[in-house]
Amino acid sequence: MQIYLDYSATTPTRKEAIALMQTVLTQQWGNPSSLHEWGKRAATVVEEARVQVALLINAATPESIVFTSGGTEANNLAIMGVARLYTVPRHIIISSVEHSAISETARLLEIWGWEVTRLDVDSKGRVNPLDLKAALRHNTALVSIIYGQSEVGTVQPIAELGKIARSHGALFHTDAVQAAGRLAIDVQQLPVDLLSLASHKIYGPQGVGALYVRPGVELMPLLGGGGQEMGLRSGTQAVPIIAGFGVAAELAAQELAIETPRLIQLRDRAFAQLAEIPGLIPTGHPYHRLPHHVSMCLENADGEKLTGKTLVKQLNLAGIGISAGAACHSGKLSPSPILLAMGYSEKAALGGIRITLGRDTTEADIDWTAMVVKQVLERLTPDLSLVKR
């Protein structure tokens, strides 16, 4: 039995996207910037995909969608695109639970002389809007807060945070890579200026993403060149995978009303079963969370024999794919910075695991996985099997 439960890492490319990509590769392979018929056919593909992605987040104009190589580049374009507008370093605010595409970019800005405020989160991983209000300064250029945290699943109060930033005159960006296609997003109602997306999180191909740029918001491009993508992302567009992204976005929008409640039901079923296993405790917010996301922590992680990665490897041997939050650098395991920011100890922060669900996940998959996790932990920690919760 093979059970894939790592949909927050990537999703399998859906057949409709693959079929369209094959058609584009064989029939519409021109350069979209060319003026002849081959170029026009390719340009039409790109613009159709732009409309499809815009509709997923209800963007008012397709031109507000800038195609990138993925979520990381979209995040970098948002942060650095704003920063490069200024000749004198200013102030930026992020949360302490951002994806590394944001946190590492902010660290680079610090080297360049920018001041960076990292907002604390509570034990569930949520930012307090009052903390944002207190952190804003006269020279705050940008606030960037992740929409849905990829490791622990917590969803931030984006509407409230964006409203606070906007009232102060600062631009507001959110990394919505994990949320788009799983939660309804309406950028005409949401007070965001910049929003990042990734194709491979919504059953599109890897290697393509997008940045939503609210009309009127100015950015400096990161790449010099031919001025493609409204002058914000030079380079010949990757037409086949952009087409795949477009069809995946369109289908995600169509299926949202049915798929999201189904995922929530499966998520809650998984939490209910895993929470009964001695030695496992839930992490993240219990209800302000991504619909497909289950995260737990090994209560007795020791940093050596019992870690989140230990459990990942054991489940992999059983044909089940999940992920862990701790990272391995040069053979040494490092605790999850997300769990540390949430107040967990260093040992506990080595014991985080993430189980994320998708279109192919069934109740039987959940039940089987919970049983295997229980058996693995009983084998690894036999004394805990005697504990009743």
Short mmCIF file of C-alpha atoms in Angstrom, two decimals:
data_model
loop_
_atom_site.label_atom_id
_atom_site.label_comp_id
_atom_site.label_asym_id
_atom_site.label_seq_id
_atom_site.Cartn_x
_atom_site.Cartn_y
_atom_site.Cartn_z
CA MET A 1 0.00 0.00 0.00
CA GLN A 2 1.27 3.46 -0.95
CA ILE A 3 -0.29 6.49 0.78
CA TYR A 4 0.92 9.99 -0.06
CA LEU A 5 0.20 12.49 2.71
CA ASP A 6 2.59 15.32 1.91
CA TYR A 7 0.42 17.55 -0.26
CA SER A 8 1.84 20.71 1.32
CA ALA A 9 5.23 19.76 -0.15
CA THR A 10 3.84 19.23 -3.63
CA THR A 11 0.79 17.79 -5.35
CA PRO A 12 0.60 15.36 -8.27
CA THR A 13 0.03 17.17 -11.54
CA ARG A 14 -3.56 16.59 -12.58
CA LYS A 15 -4.28 14.89 -15.88
CA GLU A 16 -6.07 17.92 -17.35
CA ALA A 17 -2.94 20.04 -16.84
CA ILE A 18 -0.69 17.36 -18.33
CA ALA A 19 -2.95 17.02 -21.39
CA LEU A 20 -2.91 20.75 -22.03
CA MET A 21 0.86 20.95 -21.54
CA GLN A 22 1.35 18.20 -24.12
CA THR A 23 -0.80 20.12 -26.59
CA VAL A 24 1.14 23.33 -26.00
CA LEU A 25 4.48 21.56 -26.34
CA THR A 26 3.53 20.13 -29.73
CA GLN A 27 1.28 22.82 -31.20
CA GLN A 28 1.73 26.16 -29.41
CA TRP A 29 5.45 26.18 -28.66
CA GLY A 30 6.28 29.63 -30.04
CA ASN A 31 7.86 32.54 -28.22
CA PRO A 32 5.01 34.68 -26.82
CA SER A 33 6.98 37.85 -27.63
CA SER A 34 7.20 37.04 -31.34
CA LEU A 35 4.84 38.90 -33.66
CA HIS A 36 4.19 36.07 -36.11
CA GLU A 37 1.48 33.42 -35.91
CA TRP A 38 3.56 31.00 -33.83
CA GLY A 39 4.21 33.70 -31.27
CA LYS A 40 0.59 34.81 -31.22
CA ARG A 41 -0.59 31.26 -30.48
CA ALA A 42 1.81 31.01 -27.55
CA ALA A 43 0.85 34.48 -26.28
CA THR A 44 -2.81 33.47 -26.33
CA VAL A 45 -2.00 30.47 -24.12
CA VAL A 46 -0.20 32.68 -21.59
CA GLU A 47 -2.99 35.24 -21.45
CA GLU A 48 -5.67 32.57 -21.04
CA ALA A 49 -3.73 31.16 -18.10
CA ARG A 50 -3.38 34.66 -16.65
CA VAL A 51 -7.17 35.00 -16.67
CA GLN A 52 -7.59 31.58 -15.03
CA VAL A 53 -5.16 32.38 -12.20
CA ALA A 54 -6.71 35.82 -11.71
CA LEU A 55 -10.15 34.23 -11.30
CA LEU A 56 -8.86 31.87 -8.60
CA ILE A 57 -8.27 34.87 -6.31
CA ASN A 58 -10.90 37.14 -7.92
CA ALA A 59 -8.36 39.67 -9.16
CA ALA A 60 -10.06 42.56 -10.95
CA THR A 61 -7.69 42.49 -13.92
CA PRO A 62 -5.63 39.60 -15.33
CA GLU A 63 -2.70 42.01 -15.78
CA SER A 64 -2.28 42.03 -12.00
CA ILE A 65 -0.94 38.45 -12.26
CA VAL A 66 2.82 38.26 -12.85
CA PHE A 67 4.10 34.78 -13.66
CA THR A 68 7.26 33.65 -11.87
CA SER A 69 9.24 30.44 -11.47
CA GLY A 70 7.35 29.57 -8.27
CA GLY A 71 6.36 30.77 -4.82
CA THR A 72 9.92 31.53 -3.76
CA GLU A 73 10.50 33.91 -6.64
CA ALA A 74 7.07 35.49 -6.11
CA ASN A 75 7.97 36.14 -2.46
CA ASN A 76 11.35 37.55 -3.42
CA LEU A 77 9.82 39.80 -6.07
CA ALA A 78 7.36 41.13 -3.49
CA ILE A 79 9.97 41.84 -0.80
CA MET A 80 12.92 42.91 -2.92
CA GLY A 81 10.73 44.61 -5.51
CA VAL A 82 9.51 46.99 -2.82
CA ALA A 83 12.90 47.38 -1.12
CA ARG A 84 14.69 48.33 -4.35
CA LEU A 85 12.38 51.31 -4.77
CA TYR A 86 14.23 53.02 -1.92
CA THR A 87 17.73 54.48 -1.99
CA VAL A 88 17.77 54.74 1.81
CA PRO A 89 17.05 51.59 3.91
CA ARG A 90 13.69 51.58 5.64
CA HIS A 91 11.70 49.26 7.92
CA ILE A 92 9.91 45.98 7.15
CA ILE A 93 7.71 43.80 9.36
CA ILE A 94 7.35 40.03 9.03
CA SER A 95 6.16 37.32 11.41
CA SER A 96 8.42 34.87 13.24
CA VAL A 97 6.78 31.94 11.41
CA GLU A 98 7.40 32.90 7.80
CA HIS A 99 8.55 30.52 5.09
CA SER A 100 12.30 30.76 4.48
CA ALA A 101 11.61 32.50 1.15
CA ILE A 102 10.50 35.46 3.28
CA SER A 103 12.68 35.11 6.39
CA GLU A 104 15.92 34.66 4.44
CA THR A 105 15.10 37.55 2.12
CA ALA A 106 14.40 39.75 5.14
CA ARG A 107 17.76 38.70 6.58
CA LEU A 108 19.44 39.85 3.37
CA LEU A 109 17.71 43.22 3.71
CA GLU A 110 19.19 43.54 7.20
CA ILE A 111 22.65 43.12 5.71
CA TRP A 112 21.78 46.00 3.40
CA GLY A 113 20.89 48.20 6.35
CA TRP A 114 17.14 47.68 6.57
CA GLU A 115 15.48 47.29 9.95
CA VAL A 116 13.38 44.14 10.30
CA THR A 117 10.77 43.54 12.99
CA ARG A 118 9.74 39.90 13.48
CA LEU A 119 6.37 39.71 15.20
CA ASP A 120 6.01 37.08 17.90
CA VAL A 121 3.23 34.50 17.68
CA ASP A 122 1.25 32.75 20.40
CA SER A 123 1.54 29.05 21.25
CA LYS A 124 -0.80 28.25 18.34
CA GLY A 125 1.31 30.17 15.84
CA ARG A 126 -0.93 33.24 15.43
CA VAL A 127 0.07 36.89 15.20
CA ASN A 128 -1.74 39.34 17.47
CA PRO A 129 -2.98 42.27 15.33
CA LEU A 130 -2.25 44.63 18.24
CA ASP A 131 1.42 43.66 17.98
CA LEU A 132 1.44 44.71 14.34
CA LYS A 133 -0.18 48.02 15.21
CA ALA A 134 2.49 48.64 17.85
CA ALA A 135 5.35 47.68 15.52
CA LEU A 136 4.48 50.02 12.65
CA ARG A 137 6.78 53.02 12.23
CA HIS A 138 6.80 56.16 10.13
CA ASN A 139 9.28 54.49 7.75
CA THR A 140 7.65 51.05 7.50
CA ALA A 141 7.62 50.25 3.78
CA LEU A 142 6.15 46.76 3.84
CA VAL A 143 4.42 44.22 6.06
CA SER A 144 4.58 40.56 5.00
CA ILE A 145 2.61 37.94 6.93
CA ILE A 146 2.12 34.35 5.76
CA TYR A 147 -1.50 33.39 5.04
CA GLY A 148 -1.37 29.75 6.10
CA GLN A 149 1.72 28.38 7.83
CA SER A 150 3.10 25.41 5.92
CA GLU A 151 4.49 23.50 8.90
CA VAL A 152 1.78 23.85 11.55
CA GLY A 153 -1.20 24.89 9.41
CA THR A 154 -2.18 28.02 11.34
CA VAL A 155 -4.11 30.62 9.32
CA GLN A 156 -3.41 34.23 10.19
CA PRO A 157 -6.04 37.02 10.51
CA ILE A 158 -4.97 38.41 7.15
CA ALA A 159 -7.95 40.73 6.66
CA GLU A 160 -7.38 42.44 10.01
CA LEU A 161 -3.60 42.61 9.59
CA GLY A 162 -3.90 44.02 6.08
CA LYS A 163 -6.37 46.65 7.24
CA ILE A 164 -3.96 47.80 9.96
CA ALA A 165 -1.04 48.02 7.53
CA ARG A 166 -3.11 49.86 4.94
CA SER A 167 -4.39 52.40 7.47
CA HIS A 168 -0.77 53.19 8.31
CA GLY A 169 0.22 53.58 4.66
CA ALA A 170 2.45 50.49 4.46
CA LEU A 171 2.17 47.96 1.66
CA PHE A 172 0.90 44.52 2.71
CA HIS A 173 2.06 41.21 1.24
CA THR A 174 0.96 37.69 2.08
CA ASP A 175 2.47 34.37 1.09
CA ALA A 176 -0.70 32.48 0.13
CA VAL A 177 1.08 29.49 -1.41
CA GLN A 178 -0.51 27.01 1.03
CA ALA A 179 -3.91 28.72 1.18
CA ALA A 180 -4.81 29.34 -2.45
CA GLY A 181 -7.01 26.64 -3.92
CA ARG A 182 -7.90 25.43 -0.44
CA LEU A 183 -9.45 28.57 1.03
CA ALA A 184 -11.57 31.11 -0.83
CA ILE A 185 -9.44 34.20 -1.51
CA ASP A 186 -10.91 37.42 -2.87
CA VAL A 187 -8.27 40.11 -3.37
CA GLN A 188 -10.95 42.65 -4.24
CA GLN A 189 -12.22 42.33 -0.66
CA LEU A 190 -8.99 41.42 1.10
CA PRO A 191 -6.74 44.40 1.95
CA VAL A 192 -3.59 42.98 0.35
CA ASP A 193 -1.31 44.68 -2.15
CA LEU A 194 0.83 41.66 -3.05
CA LEU A 195 0.03 37.93 -2.84
CA SER A 196 2.18 34.94 -3.75
CA LEU A 197 0.99 31.71 -5.42
CA ALA A 198 2.58 28.44 -6.55
CA SER A 199 1.26 26.08 -9.22
CA HIS A 200 2.50 22.82 -7.75
CA LYS A 201 0.49 23.26 -4.56
CA ILE A 202 -2.78 23.13 -6.52
CA TYR A 203 -2.10 20.14 -8.82
CA GLY A 204 -0.34 22.16 -11.47
CA PRO A 205 3.25 21.63 -12.70
CA GLN A 206 6.33 22.51 -10.70
CA GLY A 207 8.45 25.46 -11.79
CA VAL A 208 5.80 28.16 -12.13
CA GLY A 209 4.08 30.52 -9.72
CA ALA A 210 2.66 34.01 -9.68
CA LEU A 211 2.66 37.26 -7.77
CA TYR A 212 -0.56 39.23 -7.59
CA VAL A 213 0.25 42.95 -7.75
CA ARG A 214 -2.63 45.26 -6.93
CA PRO A 215 -3.09 47.84 -9.72
CA GLY A 216 -1.18 51.00 -8.84
CA VAL A 217 1.43 49.23 -6.68
CA GLU A 218 4.95 49.88 -7.94
CA LEU A 219 7.76 47.31 -7.85
CA MET A 220 11.32 47.21 -9.14
CA PRO A 221 12.03 44.07 -11.19
CA LEU A 222 14.67 41.64 -10.00
CA LEU A 223 15.77 40.65 -13.51
CA GLY A 224 16.93 42.87 -16.33
CA GLY A 225 16.03 41.84 -19.84
CA GLY A 226 13.24 41.98 -22.37
CA GLY A 227 10.58 43.36 -20.06
CA GLN A 228 8.13 40.46 -20.19
CA GLU A 229 5.32 40.16 -17.61
CA MET A 230 4.42 43.86 -17.59
CA GLY A 231 8.11 44.70 -17.17
CA LEU A 232 8.31 42.93 -13.80
CA ARG A 233 9.76 39.56 -14.78
CA SER A 234 12.00 39.49 -17.82
CA GLY A 235 12.66 36.23 -19.62
CA THR A 236 10.77 34.16 -22.17
CA GLN A 237 7.70 32.75 -20.46
CA ALA A 238 7.56 28.99 -19.86
CA VAL A 239 4.41 28.59 -21.93
CA PRO A 240 3.62 24.88 -21.32
CA ILE A 241 3.82 25.00 -17.54
CA ILE A 242 2.06 28.36 -17.39
CA ALA A 243 -0.77 26.69 -19.32
CA GLY A 244 -0.79 23.83 -16.82
CA PHE A 245 -0.91 26.31 -13.95
CA GLY A 246 -3.86 28.02 -15.55
CA VAL A 247 -6.00 24.93 -15.94
CA ALA A 248 -5.10 23.77 -12.41
CA ALA A 249 -6.18 27.16 -11.04
CA GLU A 250 -9.47 27.05 -12.95
CA LEU A 251 -10.30 23.56 -11.69
CA ALA A 252 -9.26 24.41 -8.13
CA ALA A 253 -11.70 27.32 -8.18
CA GLN A 254 -14.48 25.10 -9.51
CA GLU A 255 -13.91 22.37 -6.91
CA LEU A 256 -13.29 24.60 -3.88
CA ALA A 257 -16.84 24.49 -2.50
CA ILE A 258 -16.86 20.69 -2.42
CA GLU A 259 -13.22 19.83 -1.80
CA THR A 260 -12.56 22.15 1.14
CA PRO A 261 -15.33 20.73 3.38
CA ARG A 262 -14.23 17.20 2.45
CA LEU A 263 -10.65 17.96 3.45
CA ILE A 264 -11.76 19.52 6.74
CA GLN A 265 -13.70 16.36 7.59
CA LEU A 266 -10.67 14.19 6.83
CA ARG A 267 -8.37 16.55 8.73
CA ASP A 268 -10.55 16.41 11.83
CA ARG A 269 -10.76 12.63 11.57
CA ALA A 270 -6.96 12.44 11.48
CA PHE A 271 -6.58 14.77 14.46
CA ALA A 272 -9.10 12.77 16.48
CA GLN A 273 -7.25 9.50 15.91
CA LEU A 274 -3.70 10.80 16.25
CA ALA A 275 -4.45 12.78 19.41
CA GLU A 276 -5.36 9.51 21.11
CA ILE A 277 -1.87 8.11 20.55
CA PRO A 278 0.37 8.45 23.64
CA GLY A 279 3.36 10.68 23.01
CA LEU A 280 1.74 12.79 20.25
CA ILE A 281 0.35 16.29 20.81
CA PRO A 282 -1.34 18.55 18.21
CA THR A 283 0.41 21.73 17.09
CA GLY A 284 -0.97 24.84 15.43
CA HIS A 285 -4.37 26.42 15.85
CA PRO A 286 -7.28 24.00 16.36
CA TYR A 287 -9.69 25.81 14.01
CA HIS A 288 -7.89 28.78 12.43
CA ARG A 289 -5.99 26.35 10.23
CA LEU A 290 -5.62 25.11 6.68
CA PRO A 291 -8.35 22.62 5.75
CA HIS A 292 -5.95 19.91 4.59
CA HIS A 293 -3.33 20.26 7.31
CA VAL A 294 -2.58 18.02 10.33
CA SER A 295 0.47 18.74 12.48
CA MET A 296 1.65 16.97 15.62
CA CYS A 297 4.67 16.94 17.87
CA LEU A 298 6.46 14.07 19.57
CA GLU A 299 6.13 14.88 23.24
CA ASN A 300 9.25 12.91 24.16
CA ALA A 301 11.53 13.73 21.25
CA ASP A 302 15.12 13.26 22.35
CA GLY A 303 16.95 14.72 19.36
CA GLU A 304 18.64 11.40 18.63
CA LYS A 305 16.63 8.17 18.45
CA LEU A 306 13.17 9.75 18.54
CA THR A 307 12.58 12.76 16.27
CA GLY A 308 10.08 13.81 13.66
CA LYS A 309 12.47 12.59 10.97
CA THR A 310 12.62 9.19 12.67
CA LEU A 311 8.87 8.89 12.30
CA VAL A 312 9.00 10.07 8.68
CA LYS A 313 11.55 7.36 7.85
CA GLN A 314 9.59 4.66 9.65
CA LEU A 315 6.36 5.58 7.87
CA ASN A 316 8.18 5.67 4.57
CA LEU A 317 9.19 2.04 5.13
CA ALA A 318 5.48 1.32 5.55
CA GLY A 319 4.67 3.07 2.26
CA ILE A 320 3.34 6.29 3.79
CA GLY A 321 4.70 9.72 2.88
CA ILE A 322 4.61 12.51 5.49
CA SER A 323 7.12 15.20 6.44
CA ALA A 324 8.94 16.65 9.46
CA GLY A 325 9.71 20.22 10.44
CA ALA A 326 13.27 19.85 11.71
CA ALA A 327 16.04 20.26 9.15
CA CYS A 328 19.25 18.30 8.74
CA HIS A 329 22.38 20.35 8.03
CA SER A 330 25.80 18.69 7.69
CA GLY A 331 24.54 15.58 9.46
CA LYS A 332 23.23 17.49 12.46
CA LEU A 333 19.53 17.84 13.11
CA SER A 334 18.31 21.40 13.72
CA PRO A 335 15.08 22.15 15.59
CA SER A 336 12.17 23.66 13.69
CA PRO A 337 12.37 27.47 13.89
CA ILE A 338 8.58 27.58 13.61
CA LEU A 339 8.02 25.44 16.72
CA LEU A 340 10.72 27.37 18.56
CA ALA A 341 8.92 30.62 17.72
CA MET A 342 5.74 29.10 19.13
CA GLY A 343 7.45 28.44 22.47
CA TYR A 344 8.37 24.76 22.15
CA SER A 345 11.62 23.50 23.66
CA GLU A 346 14.53 22.60 21.40
CA LYS A 347 13.93 18.89 21.92
CA ALA A 348 10.20 19.18 21.22
CA ALA A 349 11.01 21.28 18.14
CA LEU A 350 12.91 18.28 16.77
CA GLY A 351 9.75 16.19 17.01
CA GLY A 352 7.33 18.00 14.70
CA ILE A 353 5.55 16.07 11.95
CA ARG A 354 3.17 17.21 9.21
CA ILE A 355 0.47 15.15 7.52
CA THR A 356 -1.23 16.97 4.66
CA LEU A 357 -4.19 15.71 2.68
CA GLY A 358 -5.30 16.02 -0.91
CA ARG A 359 -7.70 15.05 -3.68
CA ASP A 360 -6.83 11.36 -3.51
CA THR A 361 -6.92 11.03 0.29
CA THR A 362 -9.62 8.75 1.71
CA GLU A 363 -10.91 7.87 5.16
CA ALA A 364 -9.22 4.50 4.80
CA ASP A 365 -5.89 6.28 4.23
CA ILE A 366 -6.38 8.25 7.45
CA ASP A 367 -7.35 5.20 9.48
CA TRP A 368 -4.46 3.10 8.19
CA THR A 369 -1.92 5.87 8.77
CA ALA A 370 -3.09 6.46 12.33
CA MET A 371 -2.76 2.74 13.04
CA VAL A 372 0.75 2.61 11.60
CA VAL A 373 1.85 5.71 13.55
CA LYS A 374 0.55 4.10 16.75
CA GLN A 375 2.39 0.85 16.04
CA VAL A 376 5.64 2.65 15.19
CA LEU A 377 5.57 4.74 18.35
CA GLU A 378 4.77 1.69 20.48
CA ARG A 379 7.81 -0.02 19.02
CA LEU A 380 10.09 3.00 19.43
CA THR A 381 8.81 3.97 22.89
CA PRO A 382 7.37 0.82 24.48
CA ASP A 383 6.92 2.52 27.87
CA LEU A 384 4.53 5.06 26.33
CA SER A 385 2.21 2.32 25.04
CA LEU A 386 1.14 1.71 28.63
CA VAL A 387 0.09 5.32 29.11
CA LYS A 388 -3.60 6.14 28.82
CA ARG A 389 -4.50 9.64 27.74
#
